[in-house]
Amino acid sequence: MASDNLDSLGGFAHALIHSRQHVSPKRLIAPGPNLSQKLEILNAAGAAPDHGKVTPWHFYEVSPESRNLLGDLFADALIARDPSATPTQIDEAKQKAFRGPLLLLATAKLNNELDNIPEQEKLISAGCAIQNILLMANALGFGSGLSSGKALYSQKMRELFLFKDKEEPLCFITIGTISAHKPNKQRPDANSYSSVF
């Protein structure tokens, strides 16, 4: 019985991991996760490896009200980088804040004044937490995608989200219903990225 359970878990894990794919935020529409599904997705992050149990990551949900502020930031960042940007380009930059029904910002908390955990381990933990979120969203039938951009690393972004000292933004995570499916891309074979030492 235990062996059968392990076989079924292995099969489920294989299907879950290999069916997950990046979905552009443009193709993620409502409905998004309901409250209980959202909590299930966020709780999955808590299962990430975490040396020292310091929870070296944080996820900010961008509320409907805050999307206007984030959109303005995206538009201002584009104008600062490219003063010749057209009104259409500026509007496209602003609309990035409104894509997908659930928008999260993932950060890594790298301040080690209260612990001696290396930054690299904290970043690995944050990456695992992000992957757990992506996998749980997939298990619940939602698509997801990661995005970044130059504005993510700006001082204005730090001020908007009130980042703490040594808290670094990693990426946005967009989750929702997939409006149009695309074929899975070829994944690299293990032989291309592993070797015996």
mmCIF file of C-alpha atoms in Angstrom:
data_model
loop_
_atom_site.group_PDB
_atom_site.id
_atom_site.type_symbol
_atom_site.label_atom_id
_atom_site.label_comp_id
_atom_site.label_asym_id
_atom_site.label_seq_id
_atom_site.Cartn_x
_atom_site.Cartn_y
_atom_site.Cartn_z
ATOM 1 C CA MET A 1 0.000 0.000 0.000
ATOM 2 C CA ALA A 2 2.796 2.407 0.922
ATOM 3 C CA SER A 3 4.616 1.537 -2.315
ATOM 4 C CA ASP A 4 1.472 2.238 -4.368
ATOM 5 C CA ASN A 5 1.140 5.621 -2.637
ATOM 6 C CA LEU A 6 4.754 6.501 -3.419
ATOM 7 C CA ASP A 7 4.259 5.492 -7.041
ATOM 8 C CA SER A 8 1.158 7.683 -7.332
ATOM 9 C CA LEU A 9 2.922 10.606 -5.634
ATOM 10 C CA GLY A 10 5.879 10.216 -7.969
ATOM 11 C CA GLY A 11 3.596 10.183 -10.981
ATOM 12 C CA PHE A 12 1.716 13.233 -9.734
ATOM 13 C CA ALA A 13 4.950 15.099 -9.028
ATOM 14 C CA HIS A 14 6.292 14.264 -12.481
ATOM 15 C CA ALA A 15 3.095 15.462 -14.168
ATOM 16 C CA LEU A 16 2.907 18.606 -12.030
ATOM 17 C CA ILE A 17 6.535 19.629 -12.551
ATOM 18 C CA HIS A 18 6.716 18.884 -16.257
ATOM 19 C CA SER A 19 3.330 20.386 -17.134
ATOM 20 C CA ARG A 20 4.213 23.716 -15.516
ATOM 21 C CA GLN A 21 5.178 26.331 -18.056
ATOM 22 C CA HIS A 22 5.710 30.056 -18.157
ATOM 23 C CA VAL A 23 2.599 31.907 -19.309
ATOM 24 C CA SER A 24 2.862 35.533 -20.390
ATOM 25 C CA PRO A 25 0.865 37.837 -18.099
ATOM 26 C CA LYS A 26 -0.940 38.989 -21.265
ATOM 27 C CA ARG A 27 -2.540 35.525 -21.474
ATOM 28 C CA LEU A 28 -3.626 35.319 -17.820
ATOM 29 C CA ILE A 29 -7.200 36.441 -17.249
ATOM 30 C CA ALA A 30 -9.985 36.158 -14.669
ATOM 31 C CA PRO A 31 -11.028 34.181 -12.822
ATOM 32 C CA GLY A 32 -8.013 34.046 -10.571
ATOM 33 C CA PRO A 33 -7.620 32.115 -7.343
ATOM 34 C CA ASN A 34 -10.343 32.621 -4.747
ATOM 35 C CA LEU A 35 -9.385 33.412 -1.161
ATOM 36 C CA SER A 36 -8.873 29.794 -0.058
ATOM 37 C CA GLN A 37 -6.920 28.960 -3.232
ATOM 38 C CA LYS A 38 -4.760 32.041 -2.765
ATOM 39 C CA LEU A 39 -3.946 30.993 0.786
ATOM 40 C CA GLU A 40 -3.110 27.494 -0.437
ATOM 41 C CA ILE A 41 -0.758 28.972 -3.049
ATOM 42 C CA LEU A 42 0.948 31.251 -0.524
ATOM 43 C CA ASN A 43 1.178 28.514 2.109
ATOM 44 C CA ALA A 44 3.068 26.374 -0.415
ATOM 45 C CA ALA A 45 5.931 28.861 -0.179
ATOM 46 C CA GLY A 46 6.312 27.968 3.498
ATOM 47 C CA ALA A 47 7.433 24.447 2.552
ATOM 48 C CA ALA A 48 10.592 25.796 0.900
ATOM 49 C CA PRO A 49 13.987 24.821 2.390
ATOM 50 C CA ASP A 50 14.866 27.444 4.980
ATOM 51 C CA HIS A 51 18.171 27.065 6.831
ATOM 52 C CA GLY A 52 17.815 28.643 10.245
ATOM 53 C CA LYS A 53 14.048 29.071 9.830
ATOM 54 C CA VAL A 54 14.478 32.769 9.075
ATOM 55 C CA THR A 55 11.891 32.973 6.236
ATOM 56 C CA PRO A 56 14.224 35.022 4.001
ATOM 57 C CA TRP A 57 11.543 36.034 1.516
ATOM 58 C CA HIS A 58 8.310 38.009 1.355
ATOM 59 C CA PHE A 59 5.401 38.181 -1.081
ATOM 60 C CA TYR A 60 3.462 41.408 -1.602
ATOM 61 C CA GLU A 61 0.025 41.086 -3.190
ATOM 62 C CA VAL A 62 -0.656 44.103 -5.397
ATOM 63 C CA SER A 63 -4.209 45.181 -4.584
ATOM 64 C CA PRO A 64 -6.567 46.647 -7.207
ATOM 65 C CA GLU A 65 -6.043 50.083 -5.661
ATOM 66 C CA SER A 66 -2.246 49.771 -5.736
ATOM 67 C CA ARG A 67 -2.194 48.742 -9.384
ATOM 68 C CA ASN A 68 -2.787 52.354 -10.385
ATOM 69 C CA LEU A 69 0.273 53.423 -8.393
ATOM 70 C CA LEU A 70 2.348 50.602 -9.868
ATOM 71 C CA GLY A 71 1.162 51.482 -13.381
ATOM 72 C CA ASP A 72 2.183 55.096 -12.896
ATOM 73 C CA LEU A 73 5.597 53.915 -11.697
ATOM 74 C CA PHE A 74 6.036 51.740 -14.817
ATOM 75 C CA ALA A 75 5.068 54.661 -17.050
ATOM 76 C CA ASP A 76 7.378 57.109 -15.247
ATOM 77 C CA ALA A 77 10.258 54.611 -15.398
ATOM 78 C CA LEU A 78 9.837 54.275 -19.164
ATOM 79 C CA ILE A 79 9.794 58.057 -19.643
ATOM 80 C CA ALA A 80 12.939 58.377 -17.509
ATOM 81 C CA ARG A 81 14.718 55.742 -19.645
ATOM 82 C CA ASP A 82 13.341 56.975 -22.949
ATOM 83 C CA PRO A 83 12.093 60.590 -23.055
ATOM 84 C CA SER A 84 11.016 60.022 -26.669
ATOM 85 C CA ALA A 85 8.593 57.207 -25.733
ATOM 86 C CA THR A 86 5.276 57.561 -27.526
ATOM 87 C CA PRO A 87 1.933 57.876 -25.711
ATOM 88 C CA THR A 88 1.130 54.332 -26.886
ATOM 89 C CA GLN A 89 4.354 52.967 -25.420
ATOM 90 C CA ILE A 90 3.748 54.815 -22.163
ATOM 91 C CA ASP A 91 0.211 53.414 -21.940
ATOM 92 C CA GLU A 92 1.511 49.896 -22.675
ATOM 93 C CA ALA A 93 4.021 50.263 -19.843
ATOM 94 C CA LYS A 94 1.260 51.363 -17.471
ATOM 95 C CA GLN A 95 -1.039 48.496 -18.468
ATOM 96 C CA LYS A 96 1.544 45.927 -17.338
ATOM 97 C CA ALA A 97 0.371 46.608 -13.789
ATOM 98 C CA PHE A 98 -3.168 45.464 -14.641
ATOM 99 C CA ARG A 99 -2.388 42.083 -16.199
ATOM 100 C CA GLY A 100 -3.599 38.940 -14.477
ATOM 101 C CA PRO A 101 -6.088 38.674 -11.605
ATOM 102 C CA LEU A 102 -3.424 37.897 -8.969
ATOM 103 C CA LEU A 103 -0.182 39.860 -8.984
ATOM 104 C CA LEU A 104 2.549 39.206 -6.413
ATOM 105 C CA LEU A 105 5.941 40.781 -5.910
ATOM 106 C CA ALA A 106 8.580 38.421 -4.500
ATOM 107 C CA THR A 107 11.488 39.793 -2.478
ATOM 108 C CA ALA A 108 14.468 38.312 -0.673
ATOM 109 C CA LYS A 109 15.322 39.493 2.851
ATOM 110 C CA LEU A 110 19.116 39.478 2.931
ATOM 111 C CA ASN A 111 19.825 41.322 6.182
ATOM 112 C CA ASN A 112 21.991 38.989 8.249
ATOM 113 C CA GLU A 113 22.426 41.094 11.379
ATOM 114 C CA LEU A 114 20.232 38.669 13.336
ATOM 115 C CA ASP A 115 21.573 35.453 11.812
ATOM 116 C CA ASN A 116 24.625 34.108 10.041
ATOM 117 C CA ILE A 117 22.862 32.535 7.066
ATOM 118 C CA PRO A 118 24.761 33.350 3.831
ATOM 119 C CA GLU A 119 22.931 35.463 1.264
ATOM 120 C CA GLN A 120 23.278 32.687 -1.308
ATOM 121 C CA GLU A 121 21.288 30.306 0.887
ATOM 122 C CA LYS A 122 18.592 32.918 1.395
ATOM 123 C CA LEU A 123 18.311 33.471 -2.356
ATOM 124 C CA ILE A 124 18.058 29.721 -2.935
ATOM 125 C CA SER A 125 15.313 29.528 -0.315
ATOM 126 C CA ALA A 126 13.443 32.403 -1.987
ATOM 127 C CA GLY A 127 13.746 30.683 -5.363
ATOM 128 C CA CYS A 128 12.332 27.468 -3.906
ATOM 129 C CA ALA A 129 9.438 29.404 -2.346
ATOM 130 C CA ILE A 130 8.672 30.957 -5.739
ATOM 131 C CA GLN A 131 8.782 27.553 -7.443
ATOM 132 C CA ASN A 132 6.410 26.130 -4.826
ATOM 133 C CA ILE A 133 3.967 28.940 -5.587
ATOM 134 C CA LEU A 134 4.185 28.236 -9.316
ATOM 135 C CA LEU A 135 3.659 24.501 -8.794
ATOM 136 C CA MET A 136 0.696 24.960 -6.463
ATOM 137 C CA ALA A 137 -0.919 27.390 -8.901
ATOM 138 C CA ASN A 138 -0.455 24.767 -11.612
ATOM 139 C CA ALA A 139 -1.922 22.038 -9.370
ATOM 140 C CA LEU A 140 -5.015 24.208 -8.850
ATOM 141 C CA GLY A 141 -5.455 24.677 -12.605
ATOM 142 C CA PHE A 142 -4.049 28.186 -12.979
ATOM 143 C CA GLY A 143 -1.329 29.492 -15.237
ATOM 144 C CA SER A 144 1.519 31.609 -13.953
ATOM 145 C CA GLY A 145 4.440 33.646 -15.191
ATOM 146 C CA LEU A 146 7.416 35.524 -13.815
ATOM 147 C CA SER A 147 8.420 38.991 -15.001
ATOM 148 C CA SER A 148 10.918 41.663 -14.026
ATOM 149 C CA GLY A 149 12.200 44.738 -15.886
ATOM 150 C CA LYS A 150 14.395 47.708 -15.065
ATOM 151 C CA ALA A 151 11.688 49.468 -13.036
ATOM 152 C CA LEU A 152 11.669 46.555 -10.583
ATOM 153 C CA TYR A 153 15.119 47.501 -9.305
ATOM 154 C CA SER A 154 14.527 51.244 -9.084
ATOM 155 C CA GLN A 155 14.547 53.420 -5.982
ATOM 156 C CA LYS A 156 10.927 54.370 -6.682
ATOM 157 C CA MET A 157 9.945 50.695 -6.447
ATOM 158 C CA ARG A 158 11.658 50.475 -3.054
ATOM 159 C CA GLU A 159 9.750 53.546 -1.904
ATOM 160 C CA LEU A 160 6.400 52.340 -3.242
ATOM 161 C CA PHE A 161 6.573 48.978 -1.458
ATOM 162 C CA LEU A 162 8.420 50.331 1.609
ATOM 163 C CA PHE A 163 11.169 47.718 1.345
ATOM 164 C CA LYS A 164 13.177 47.132 4.483
ATOM 165 C CA ASP A 165 16.972 47.385 4.674
ATOM 166 C CA LYS A 166 18.646 44.669 2.560
ATOM 167 C CA GLU A 167 15.279 43.567 1.147
ATOM 168 C CA GLU A 168 15.755 43.011 -2.571
ATOM 169 C CA PRO A 169 13.047 42.606 -5.238
ATOM 170 C CA LEU A 170 13.289 39.383 -7.247
ATOM 171 C CA CYS A 171 10.345 39.236 -9.655
ATOM 172 C CA PHE A 172 6.642 39.707 -10.169
ATOM 173 C CA ILE A 173 4.447 36.588 -10.216
ATOM 174 C CA THR A 174 1.225 36.754 -12.195
ATOM 175 C CA ILE A 175 -1.406 34.028 -11.685
ATOM 176 C CA GLY A 176 -4.717 33.514 -13.460
ATOM 177 C CA THR A 177 -6.698 31.503 -15.981
ATOM 178 C CA ILE A 178 -4.874 30.798 -19.235
ATOM 179 C CA SER A 179 -6.726 32.467 -22.111
ATOM 180 C CA ALA A 180 -4.761 30.722 -24.881
ATOM 181 C CA HIS A 181 -2.527 27.673 -24.542
ATOM 182 C CA LYS A 182 0.768 27.322 -26.352
ATOM 183 C CA PRO A 183 2.743 24.118 -26.895
ATOM 184 C CA ASN A 184 5.279 23.309 -24.206
ATOM 185 C CA LYS A 185 8.809 24.280 -25.177
ATOM 186 C CA GLN A 186 11.547 21.686 -25.363
ATOM 187 C CA ARG A 187 13.084 21.241 -21.915
ATOM 188 C CA PRO A 188 16.828 20.660 -21.546
ATOM 189 C CA ASP A 189 17.942 17.079 -20.984
ATOM 190 C CA ALA A 190 19.635 16.263 -17.672
ATOM 191 C CA ASN A 191 22.804 15.253 -19.519
ATOM 192 C CA SER A 192 23.185 18.847 -20.705
ATOM 193 C CA TYR A 193 23.366 20.310 -17.175
ATOM 194 C CA SER A 194 24.663 17.536 -14.939
ATOM 195 C CA SER A 195 27.862 15.517 -14.660
ATOM 196 C CA VAL A 196 29.617 13.096 -12.337
ATOM 197 C CA PHE A 197 32.575 14.465 -10.395
#
